[in-house]
CSV table of C-alpha atoms and ligand atoms in Angstrom, one decimal:
chain,number,residue,atom,x,y,z
A,2,MET,CA,144.9,58.8,69.6
A,3,MET,CA,146.7,61.9,70.5
A,4,ASN,CA,145.1,63.7,67.6
A,5,SER,CA,141.5,62.8,68.5
A,6,ILE,CA,142.0,63.8,72.1
A,7,THR,CA,143.4,67.1,70.9
A,8,LEU,CA,140.4,67.5,68.6
A,9,VAL,CA,137.8,66.7,71.4
A,10,CYS,CA,139.6,69.1,73.7
A,11,LEU,CA,139.5,71.8,71.0
A,12,LEU,CA,135.8,71.3,70.4
A,13,LEU,CA,135.0,71.4,74.2
A,14,CYS,CA,137.3,74.3,74.9
A,15,THR,CA,136.0,76.5,72.1
A,16,GLY,CA,132.4,75.5,72.9
A,17,VAL,CA,131.4,76.6,69.4
A,18,SER,CA,130.7,73.4,67.7
A,19,SER,CA,128.6,72.1,70.6
A,20,PHE,CA,126.0,74.8,70.3
A,21,ARG,CA,123.5,73.9,67.6
A,22,PHE,CA,121.8,77.2,67.5
A,23,GLU,CA,120.6,77.0,63.9
A,24,GLU,CA,118.7,73.8,64.6
A,25,LEU,CA,117.2,75.2,67.7
A,26,THR,CA,115.9,78.4,66.1
A,27,GLN,CA,114.7,76.4,63.1
A,28,TYR,CA,112.5,74.4,65.5
A,29,VAL,CA,111.1,77.7,66.9
A,30,ASN,CA,110.3,78.9,63.4
A,31,SER,CA,108.5,75.7,62.5
A,32,HIS,CA,106.5,75.7,65.7
A,33,GLU,CA,105.4,79.3,65.8
A,34,GLU,CA,101.6,78.6,65.3
A,35,GLU,CA,101.7,75.9,68.0
A,36,PHE,CA,103.4,78.3,70.5
A,37,ILE,CA,100.8,80.9,69.7
A,38,GLU,CA,98.0,78.4,70.2
A,39,THR,CA,99.3,77.6,73.7
A,40,LEU,CA,99.4,81.4,74.4
A,41,ARG,CA,95.8,81.6,73.2
A,42,GLN,CA,94.7,78.9,75.7
A,43,TRP,CA,96.5,80.8,78.5
A,44,ILE,CA,95.1,84.2,77.6
A,45,ALA,CA,91.6,82.6,77.7
A,46,VAL,CA,91.9,82.1,81.4
A,47,GLU,CA,90.8,85.2,83.3
A,48,SER,CA,93.5,84.8,86.0
A,49,ASP,CA,92.9,88.2,87.6
A,50,SER,CA,94.5,88.0,91.0
A,51,SER,CA,92.9,91.2,92.3
A,52,ASP,CA,89.3,89.9,91.9
A,53,VAL,CA,88.5,87.2,94.5
A,54,THR,CA,85.6,86.0,92.4
A,55,LYS,CA,88.1,85.0,89.7
A,56,ARG,CA,90.1,82.8,92.1
A,57,PRO,CA,88.9,79.5,90.6
A,58,ASP,CA,90.3,80.7,87.2
A,59,LEU,CA,93.5,81.6,88.9
A,60,HIS,CA,93.8,78.1,90.4
A,61,ARG,CA,93.1,76.7,87.0
A,62,MET,CA,95.9,78.8,85.5
A,63,MET,CA,98.4,77.5,88.0
A,64,ASP,CA,97.2,73.9,87.2
A,65,MET,CA,97.7,74.6,83.5
A,66,THR,CA,101.2,76.0,84.1
A,67,ALA,CA,102.2,72.9,86.2
A,68,GLU,CA,100.7,70.7,83.5
A,69,LYS,CA,102.7,72.4,80.7
A,70,LEU,CA,105.9,72.1,82.7
A,71,ARG,CA,105.2,68.4,83.3
A,72,LEU,CA,104.5,67.8,79.7
A,73,VAL,CA,108.0,69.0,78.7
A,74,GLY,CA,109.6,66.8,81.3
A,75,GLY,CA,110.0,68.9,84.4
A,76,SER,CA,109.8,67.6,88.0
A,77,VAL,CA,107.0,69.8,89.1
A,78,GLU,CA,105.7,70.8,92.5
A,79,MET,CA,102.7,72.9,93.5
A,80,VAL,CA,103.6,74.7,96.7
A,81,ASP,CA,100.9,75.7,99.1
A,82,VAL,CA,101.6,79.2,100.3
A,83,GLY,CA,98.6,79.6,102.6
A,84,THR,CA,95.6,81.9,102.6
A,85,GLN,CA,94.8,85.5,102.0
A,86,ALA,CA,92.8,87.4,104.6
A,87,LEU,CA,89.9,89.3,103.1
A,88,PRO,CA,88.6,92.7,104.4
A,89,ASN,CA,85.3,91.0,105.5
A,90,GLY,CA,87.3,88.8,107.9
A,91,SER,CA,87.1,85.6,105.9
A,92,SER,CA,90.1,84.0,104.2
A,93,LEU,CA,90.7,82.6,100.7
A,94,ALA,CA,93.3,80.1,99.5
A,95,LEU,CA,96.2,81.7,97.6
A,96,PRO,CA,97.1,80.2,94.2
A,97,LYS,CA,99.8,77.6,94.7
A,98,VAL,CA,103.3,78.5,93.5
A,99,VAL,CA,104.5,76.2,90.7
A,100,THR,CA,108.1,75.1,90.9
A,101,ALA,CA,109.9,72.9,88.3
A,102,ARG,CA,113.3,71.4,87.8
A,103,PHE,CA,115.0,70.3,84.6
A,104,GLY,CA,118.3,68.5,85.1
A,105,GLU,CA,120.5,68.3,88.2
A,106,ASP,CA,123.9,68.0,86.8
A,107,PRO,CA,126.3,69.4,89.5
A,108,SER,CA,128.9,70.1,86.9
A,109,LYS,CA,126.5,72.6,85.2
A,110,ARG,CA,125.3,76.0,86.3
A,111,THR,CA,121.7,76.2,87.6
A,112,VAL,CA,119.5,79.1,86.6
A,113,CYS,CA,116.0,79.8,88.1
A,114,VAL,CA,113.5,81.5,85.9
A,115,TYR,CA,110.8,83.5,87.8
A,116,GLY,CA,107.5,84.5,86.2
A,117,HIS,CA,103.9,85.0,86.9
A,118,VAL,CA,100.7,84.0,85.2
A,119,ASP,CA,98.1,86.2,87.0
A,120,VAL,CA,97.0,89.3,85.2
A,121,GLN,CA,95.6,92.8,85.9
A,122,PRO,CA,91.9,93.3,85.5
A,123,ALA,CA,90.5,93.9,82.0
A,124,LYS,CA,87.1,94.4,80.5
A,125,LYS,CA,86.1,95.1,77.0
A,126,GLU,CA,84.2,98.2,78.1
A,127,ASP,CA,87.4,99.7,79.6
A,128,GLY,CA,88.2,100.6,76.0
A,129,TRP,CA,89.6,97.4,74.5
A,130,ALA,CA,89.3,97.0,70.7
A,131,THR,CA,89.0,93.2,71.2
A,132,ASP,CA,88.0,90.8,73.8
A,133,PRO,CA,90.9,90.9,76.3
A,134,TYR,CA,90.6,87.2,77.0
A,135,GLU,CA,90.5,86.1,73.4
A,136,LEU,CA,94.0,86.3,71.8
A,137,THR,CA,93.6,88.3,68.6
A,138,ASP,CA,96.2,88.7,65.9
A,139,ILE,CA,96.2,92.0,64.2
A,140,ASP,CA,99.1,92.7,61.9
A,141,GLY,CA,101.4,90.4,63.7
A,142,ASN,CA,100.5,91.8,67.1
A,143,LEU,CA,98.9,89.3,69.6
A,144,TYR,CA,96.4,91.2,71.7
A,145,GLY,CA,95.1,89.9,75.0
A,146,ARG,CA,95.3,90.6,78.8
A,147,GLY,CA,98.6,89.1,80.1
A,148,ALA,CA,100.0,88.6,76.6
A,149,SER,CA,103.2,90.6,77.5
A,150,ASP,CA,102.8,90.7,81.2
A,151,ASN,CA,103.7,87.9,81.8
A,152,LYS,CA,102.2,84.9,80.0
A,153,ALA,CA,104.1,85.0,76.7
A,154,PRO,CA,107.5,85.4,78.4
A,155,VAL,CA,106.8,82.5,80.8
A,156,LEU,CA,105.7,80.4,77.8
A,157,ALA,CA,108.8,81.5,75.9
A,158,TRP,CA,110.9,80.1,78.7
A,159,ILE,CA,109.0,76.8,78.9
A,160,HIS,CA,109.3,76.5,75.1
A,161,THR,CA,113.0,77.1,75.4
A,162,VAL,CA,113.4,74.0,77.5
A,163,GLU,CA,110.9,72.2,75.2
A,164,VAL,CA,113.0,73.0,72.1
A,165,TYR,CA,116.2,71.6,73.6
A,166,LYS,CA,114.4,68.5,74.7
A,167,ALA,CA,112.6,68.0,71.4
A,168,LEU,CA,115.9,68.0,69.5
A,169,ASN,CA,117.5,65.8,72.1
A,170,ILE,CA,120.1,68.4,72.9
A,171,ASP,CA,121.3,68.5,76.4
A,172,LEU,CA,120.3,71.7,78.3
A,173,PRO,CA,123.6,73.6,78.7
A,174,VAL,CA,122.5,74.5,82.3
A,175,ASN,CA,120.1,73.1,84.8
A,176,VAL,CA,116.9,75.1,84.7
A,177,LYS,CA,114.4,75.7,87.5
A,178,PHE,CA,111.2,77.6,87.4
A,179,ILE,CA,109.3,79.4,90.0
A,180,ILE,CA,105.9,80.7,88.7
A,181,GLU,CA,103.4,82.5,90.9
A,182,GLY,CA,99.9,83.7,90.6
A,183,MET,CA,99.7,86.8,92.9
A,184,GLU,CA,102.3,89.1,91.4
A,185,GLU,CA,99.8,91.8,90.3
A,186,THR,CA,98.5,92.2,93.9
A,187,GLY,CA,101.8,92.0,95.7
A,188,SER,CA,103.1,88.4,95.5
A,189,ASN,CA,101.2,87.3,98.6
A,190,GLY,CA,102.8,84.3,100.2
A,191,LEU,CA,105.8,84.3,97.9
A,192,ASP,CA,108.3,86.0,100.2
A,193,ASP,CA,107.7,83.5,103.0
A,194,MET,CA,108.0,80.6,100.5
A,195,ILE,CA,111.4,82.0,99.3
A,196,VAL,CA,112.6,82.3,102.9
A,197,ALA,CA,111.3,78.7,103.6
A,198,GLN,CA,113.0,77.2,100.6
A,199,LYS,CA,116.2,79.2,100.7
A,200,ASP,CA,118.3,76.2,101.7
A,201,SER,CA,116.3,73.6,99.7
A,202,PHE,CA,114.9,74.8,96.3
A,203,PHE,CA,117.3,77.7,96.0
A,204,SER,CA,120.4,76.0,97.4
A,205,ASP,CA,121.9,75.0,94.1
A,206,VAL,CA,120.6,78.0,92.1
A,207,ASP,CA,123.4,80.2,90.7
A,208,TYR,CA,121.4,82.8,89.0
A,209,ILE,CA,117.8,84.1,88.9
A,210,ILE,CA,116.3,85.3,85.6
A,211,ILE,CA,113.3,87.5,85.5
A,212,SER,CA,111.6,88.4,82.2
A,213,ASP,CA,108.7,90.5,83.6
A,214,CYS,CA,109.5,93.9,81.9
A,215,VAL,CA,109.9,95.4,78.5
A,216,TRP,CA,112.4,97.0,76.1
A,217,LEU,CA,112.8,100.7,76.0
A,218,SER,CA,112.7,101.0,72.3
A,219,ARG,CA,112.8,98.7,69.3
A,220,ARG,CA,116.2,97.6,70.4
A,221,PRO,CA,116.4,94.6,72.8
A,222,ALA,CA,117.4,95.6,76.4
A,223,LEU,CA,118.8,94.2,79.6
A,224,THR,CA,117.3,95.7,82.7
A,225,TYR,CA,119.5,96.3,85.7
A,226,GLY,CA,117.3,98.2,88.1
A,227,THR,CA,113.7,98.8,89.1
A,228,ARG,CA,112.0,101.3,91.4
A,229,GLY,CA,110.3,100.2,94.6
A,230,ASN,CA,106.8,101.2,95.6
A,231,CYS,CA,105.1,102.3,98.7
A,232,TYR,CA,101.3,102.1,98.4
A,233,PHE,CA,99.1,104.0,100.8
A,234,PHE,CA,95.5,104.2,101.8
A,235,ALA,CA,94.4,107.6,103.4
A,236,GLU,CA,91.0,107.1,104.9
A,237,VAL,CA,88.9,110.0,106.2
A,238,GLU,CA,85.9,109.0,108.2
A,239,GLY,CA,83.2,111.4,109.3
A,240,PRO,CA,79.5,111.1,109.8
A,241,LYS,CA,78.0,107.6,110.5
A,242,LYS,CA,76.3,107.6,107.1
A,243,ASP,CA,76.1,109.5,103.8
A,244,LEU,CA,74.5,112.9,104.2
A,245,HIS,CA,72.1,115.0,102.1
A,246,SER,CA,74.2,117.9,100.7
A,247,GLY,CA,71.3,120.3,100.8
A,248,VAL,CA,70.5,119.6,104.4
A,249,TYR,CA,74.0,119.3,105.7
A,250,GLY,CA,76.2,121.0,103.1
A,251,GLY,CA,77.9,124.0,104.7
A,252,THR,CA,77.3,122.8,108.3
A,253,VAL,CA,79.6,119.8,108.5
A,254,MET,CA,83.3,119.3,107.7
A,255,GLU,CA,83.0,117.0,104.7
A,256,PRO,CA,85.4,114.0,104.7
A,257,MET,CA,86.0,114.4,100.9
A,258,THR,CA,87.1,118.0,101.4
A,259,ASP,CA,89.4,117.0,104.2
A,260,LEU,CA,90.8,114.3,102.0
A,261,ILE,CA,91.4,116.5,99.0
A,262,SER,CA,93.1,119.1,101.1
A,263,ILE,CA,95.7,116.6,102.3
A,264,LEU,CA,96.5,115.3,98.9
A,265,GLY,CA,97.5,117.4,95.9
A,266,ALA,CA,100.4,119.9,95.8
A,267,ASP,CA,101.3,119.6,99.5
A,268,LEU,CA,102.1,116.0,99.2
A,269,LEU,CA,104.1,116.5,96.1
A,270,ARG,CA,106.2,119.2,97.8
A,271,GLN,CA,106.7,116.9,100.8
A,272,LEU,CA,108.1,114.3,98.4
A,273,LYS,CA,111.1,116.5,97.8
A,274,THR,CA,112.3,115.9,101.3
A,275,LEU,CA,112.2,112.2,100.5
A,276,HIS,CA,115.1,112.7,98.1
A,277,ILE,CA,117.4,110.9,100.4
A,278,SER,CA,119.2,108.9,97.6
A,279,SER,CA,122.8,109.9,97.0
A,280,GLU,CA,121.9,109.3,93.3
A,281,THR,CA,119.0,111.7,93.1
A,282,HIS,CA,119.5,115.3,92.9
A,283,GLY,CA,118.0,118.5,91.7
A,284,ASN,CA,114.4,119.4,91.4
A,285,THR,CA,111.7,116.9,90.7
A,286,CYS,CA,109.3,117.9,88.0
A,287,PHE,CA,106.0,116.1,87.6
A,288,SER,CA,105.3,117.1,84.1
A,289,PRO,CA,107.5,115.2,81.7
A,290,SER,CA,106.4,117.3,78.6
A,291,TRP,CA,109.4,119.5,78.5
A,292,LEU,CA,112.0,117.1,79.7
A,293,HIS,CA,114.6,115.9,77.1
A,294,GLN,CA,115.5,112.3,77.0
A,295,VAL,CA,118.2,112.1,79.6
A,296,ASP,CA,116.0,113.9,82.1
A,297,LEU,CA,113.1,111.9,81.2
A,298,LEU,CA,114.9,108.6,81.8
A,299,ALA,CA,116.4,110.0,85.0
A,300,HIS,CA,112.9,110.8,86.2
A,301,ARG,CA,111.6,107.4,85.3
A,302,TRP,CA,114.5,105.4,86.8
A,303,ARG,CA,116.2,107.5,89.4
A,304,HIS,CA,113.7,109.8,91.0
A,305,PRO,CA,110.8,109.0,93.4
A,306,THR,CA,107.4,110.0,92.3
A,307,VAL,CA,103.9,110.1,93.7
A,308,SER,CA,100.7,109.1,91.9
A,309,ILE,CA,97.1,109.4,93.1
A,310,HIS,CA,95.2,106.4,91.8
A,311,GLY,CA,91.6,106.8,93.1
A,312,ILE,CA,89.2,107.6,95.8
A,313,GLU,CA,87.1,104.8,97.2
A,314,GLY,CA,83.7,105.8,98.5
A,315,ALA,CA,83.4,108.8,96.2
A,316,PHE,CA,80.5,108.9,93.8
A,317,SER,CA,81.9,108.0,90.4
A,318,SER,CA,78.9,106.9,88.3
A,319,PRO,CA,77.5,109.0,85.5
A,320,GLY,CA,74.7,111.4,86.5
A,321,THR,CA,74.2,113.5,89.5
A,322,LYS,CA,74.0,112.5,93.2
A,323,THR,CA,73.8,115.1,95.8
A,324,VAL,CA,75.4,113.3,98.7
A,325,ILE,CA,78.2,113.9,101.2
A,326,PRO,CA,80.1,110.6,101.4
A,327,ALA,CA,80.6,109.6,105.0
A,328,LYS,CA,83.9,107.9,104.4
A,329,VAL,CA,86.4,108.2,101.6
A,330,ILE,CA,89.7,106.5,101.0
A,331,ALA,CA,92.4,107.9,98.8
A,332,LYS,CA,94.8,105.4,97.1
A,333,PHE,CA,98.2,106.8,96.2
A,334,SER,CA,101.7,105.4,95.8
A,335,ILE,CA,105.2,106.6,95.9
A,336,ARG,CA,107.8,104.9,93.7
A,337,GLN,CA,111.1,104.3,95.5
A,338,VAL,CA,114.6,104.8,94.3
A,339,PRO,CA,117.9,103.3,95.6
A,340,ASN,CA,118.7,104.1,99.2
A,341,MET,CA,115.1,104.9,100.1
A,342,ASP,CA,113.7,102.8,102.9
A,343,PRO,CA,109.9,102.1,102.8
A,344,ALA,CA,109.8,102.1,106.7
A,345,VAL,CA,111.2,105.7,106.7
A,346,VAL,CA,108.9,106.7,103.9
A,347,GLU,CA,105.9,105.3,105.8
A,348,LYS,CA,106.7,107.3,108.8
A,349,GLN,CA,107.4,110.5,106.9
A,350,VAL,CA,104.2,110.3,104.9
A,351,THR,CA,102.0,109.4,107.8
A,352,ASP,CA,103.5,112.1,110.1
A,353,TYR,CA,103.2,114.7,107.3
A,354,LEU,CA,99.6,114.0,106.4
A,355,HIS,CA,98.6,113.9,110.0
A,356,SER,CA,100.2,117.3,110.6
A,357,VAL,CA,98.4,118.8,107.6
A,358,PHE,CA,95.2,117.2,108.7
A,359,ALA,CA,95.6,118.5,112.2
A,360,LYS,CA,95.7,122.1,111.0
A,361,ARG,CA,92.2,121.7,109.5
A,362,LYS,CA,90.9,121.1,113.0
A,363,SER,CA,88.4,118.7,111.5
A,364,PRO,CA,86.2,116.5,113.7
A,365,ASN,CA,86.6,113.7,111.1
A,366,LYS,CA,89.1,110.9,111.6
A,367,LEU,CA,92.2,110.3,109.4
A,368,ASN,CA,93.8,106.9,109.1
A,369,ILE,CA,96.9,106.3,107.0
A,370,THR,CA,98.0,102.8,106.2
A,371,MET,CA,100.9,101.7,103.9
A,372,VAL,CA,99.7,98.4,102.3
A,373,ILE,CA,102.7,97.8,100.0
A,374,GLY,CA,106.3,98.6,100.9
A,375,ALA,CA,108.5,97.3,98.1
A,376,LYS,CA,112.2,98.3,98.0
A,377,PRO,CA,114.0,99.2,94.8
A,378,TRP,CA,116.4,96.8,93.1
A,379,LEU,CA,119.7,97.6,91.4
A,380,ALA,CA,122.2,95.2,89.8
A,381,ASP,CA,125.7,95.5,88.3
A,382,PRO,CA,125.4,95.7,84.5
A,383,LYS,CA,129.0,94.5,84.2
A,384,HIS,CA,128.3,91.2,86.0
A,385,PRO,CA,129.0,88.1,83.8
A,386,LEU,CA,125.2,87.5,83.7
A,387,TYR,CA,124.8,90.7,81.8
A,388,GLU,CA,127.8,90.0,79.6
A,389,ALA,CA,126.1,86.7,78.8
A,390,GLY,CA,122.9,88.7,78.0
A,391,LYS,CA,124.8,91.0,75.7
A,392,ALA,CA,126.3,88.0,73.8
A,393,ALA,CA,122.9,86.4,73.5
A,394,VAL,CA,121.3,89.6,72.2
A,395,LYS,CA,124.1,90.0,69.7
A,396,ARG,CA,123.7,86.4,68.5
A,397,VAL,CA,119.9,86.7,67.9
A,398,PHE,CA,119.4,90.3,66.9
A,399,ALA,CA,122.9,91.3,65.7
A,400,VAL,CA,122.9,94.5,67.8
A,401,GLU,CA,124.1,95.6,71.3
A,402,PRO,CA,121.3,95.7,73.8
A,403,ASP,CA,120.2,98.8,75.6
A,404,LEU,CA,121.1,98.7,79.3
A,405,ILE,CA,118.1,100.1,81.0
A,406,ARG,CA,116.3,100.5,84.3
A,407,GLU,CA,112.6,100.2,84.9
A,408,GLY,CA,110.4,102.8,86.4
A,409,GLY,CA,108.0,100.1,87.6
A,410,THR,CA,108.4,97.8,90.5
A,411,ILE,CA,109.1,94.1,90.6
A,412,PRO,CA,109.3,93.6,94.4
A,413,ILE,CA,110.3,90.0,94.2
A,414,ALA,CA,113.6,90.9,92.6
A,415,ARG,CA,114.7,92.6,95.8
A,416,THR,CA,113.4,89.7,97.9
A,417,PHE,CA,115.4,87.1,95.8
A,418,GLN,CA,118.5,89.2,96.2
A,419,ASP,CA,118.1,89.8,99.9
A,420,VAL,CA,117.0,86.3,100.9
A,421,THR,CA,119.0,84.0,98.5
A,422,GLY,CA,122.0,86.3,97.9
A,423,LYS,CA,122.0,85.1,94.2
A,424,SER,CA,122.7,87.4,91.3
A,425,ILE,CA,119.7,88.4,89.2
A,426,ILE,CA,119.3,89.5,85.6
A,427,MET,CA,116.2,90.9,84.1
A,428,LEU,CA,116.0,89.8,80.5
A,429,PRO,CA,112.9,91.3,78.9
A,430,ILE,CA,111.3,90.2,75.6
A,431,GLY,CA,108.3,92.5,75.6
A,432,GLY,CA,108.0,95.5,73.3
A,433,PHE,CA,108.1,99.1,74.6
A,434,ASP,CA,104.6,99.6,73.3
A,435,ASP,CA,103.0,96.5,74.7
A,436,GLY,CA,100.7,98.4,77.0
A,437,LEU,CA,101.2,96.4,80.2
A,438,HIS,CA,98.3,96.9,82.7
A,439,SER,CA,96.5,99.0,80.0
A,440,GLN,CA,93.9,98.6,77.4
A,441,ASN,CA,94.9,96.6,74.3
A,442,GLU,CA,97.8,94.9,75.9
A,443,LYS,CA,99.8,92.8,73.3
A,444,ILE,CA,103.0,91.1,72.4
A,445,SER,CA,104.2,90.9,68.8
A,446,ARG,CA,104.7,87.6,67.1
A,447,TYR,CA,108.3,88.9,66.5
A,448,ASN,CA,109.0,89.5,70.1
A,449,TYR,CA,107.5,86.2,71.2
A,450,MET,CA,109.4,84.1,68.7
A,451,GLU,CA,112.7,86.0,68.7
A,452,GLY,CA,112.4,86.3,72.4
A,453,THR,CA,112.3,82.5,72.6
A,454,LYS,CA,115.4,82.3,70.5
A,455,LEU,CA,117.0,84.9,72.9
A,456,PHE,CA,116.3,82.6,75.8
A,457,ILE,CA,117.7,79.6,73.9
A,458,ALA,CA,120.9,81.5,73.2
A,459,TYR,CA,121.0,82.9,76.8
A,460,LEU,CA,121.1,79.4,78.4
A,461,HIS,CA,124.1,78.7,76.2
A,462,GLU,CA,125.9,81.9,77.1
A,463,VAL,CA,125.3,81.4,80.8
A,464,SER,CA,126.8,77.9,80.5
A,465,GLN,CA,130.0,79.6,79.3
A,466,ILE,CA,130.4,81.7,82.5
A,467,LYS,CA,133.4,80.2,84.3
A,468,LYS,CA,132.7,78.5,87.6
A,469,TYR,CA,134.7,80.1,90.3
B,28,ZN,ZN1,104.3,91.4,85.4
């Protein structure tokens, strides 16, 4: 009797024998084609959240996500997060947020996986080699819009739960999901939902896991920081309608000329006064060509930057059109680094552009609006969550992970942190060359399958974190 109790205790205490990792990974290997088929079905849905005409597809995508989670045994809810106001004054239903729960054992830790199933716009004529909404396997790479951002990682998480269940192995932790459909346009409705469910859905959550980013190299990575983003519209409005450039050119202050004059080098120079982070220092250079690696990473992770994305109202079709546009709107954004406050940035940028504009003494009207104000996020890479990440990477890939930060923005990370107070880890499985938001986005079979194994191992490692 004594002996068997000692043995059981040994098994439980070491925790080694109870983790049937080989069986679990074997299951992944033997179900690769099935997992890819599901991804194919998801990629086929044009869940572009920025295009309101695609909203029915987006609703369908949320339904499919809920259905998949139900199929693997989750308690699923579709949470109504209200409507979106459109510029023409009408409103449109936001896609519901899908939540799911697997297990409620109070003796276990509870993780919450966040992901999104909406995508950036994509058209074949943008320069895709294949139909963006038809998953295409070329040399082990699976091409399709949303493949890496973020449909395959979301599926890899769902498959992780599925694999445990299929083999009748208890999940080592309770797992919750929160999957949204508006990430690419600013997660409309999600902040309010997180606040509303802080003491319900999130009350028993210990950790939040986000797999919405990519590795830096061929080596797996753990991400412990992201930049924020302030997105601005600068609108210059002049004559009541477009003017003939032969009749009016030279006699009016053109809105486009005004707009161009307030953008460009002056705005970049102004940005240097925005270096208010204790972390950032030195000169900011906007041409990465001569920077060596350390500088390059510092510029991607730790320095703010400004990008001009486009000018609405400008003539952009092929051919010639001799018109003076009556109203033009520049779109630009400033990536935020730790200790920058979007509210301060908004005021500085608005004041500065108005001061530059005033000097032109133009009769036109300038209007600056900040439409996105997302704070940066930074975690402690020595937190047990990251130690668990390192152990999982070592188990699956037999290497130490890169500890990296992300130049891009995942605003919801900061919201999760501020509202729920929970610790967050970003655990990417996408490759560095996946081309998120770009033409020919892909995820490799390797990253999709080994990434699923990484998640399987990660749940086990998190269950080993001592409760305190
Ligand atoms: Zn994403």
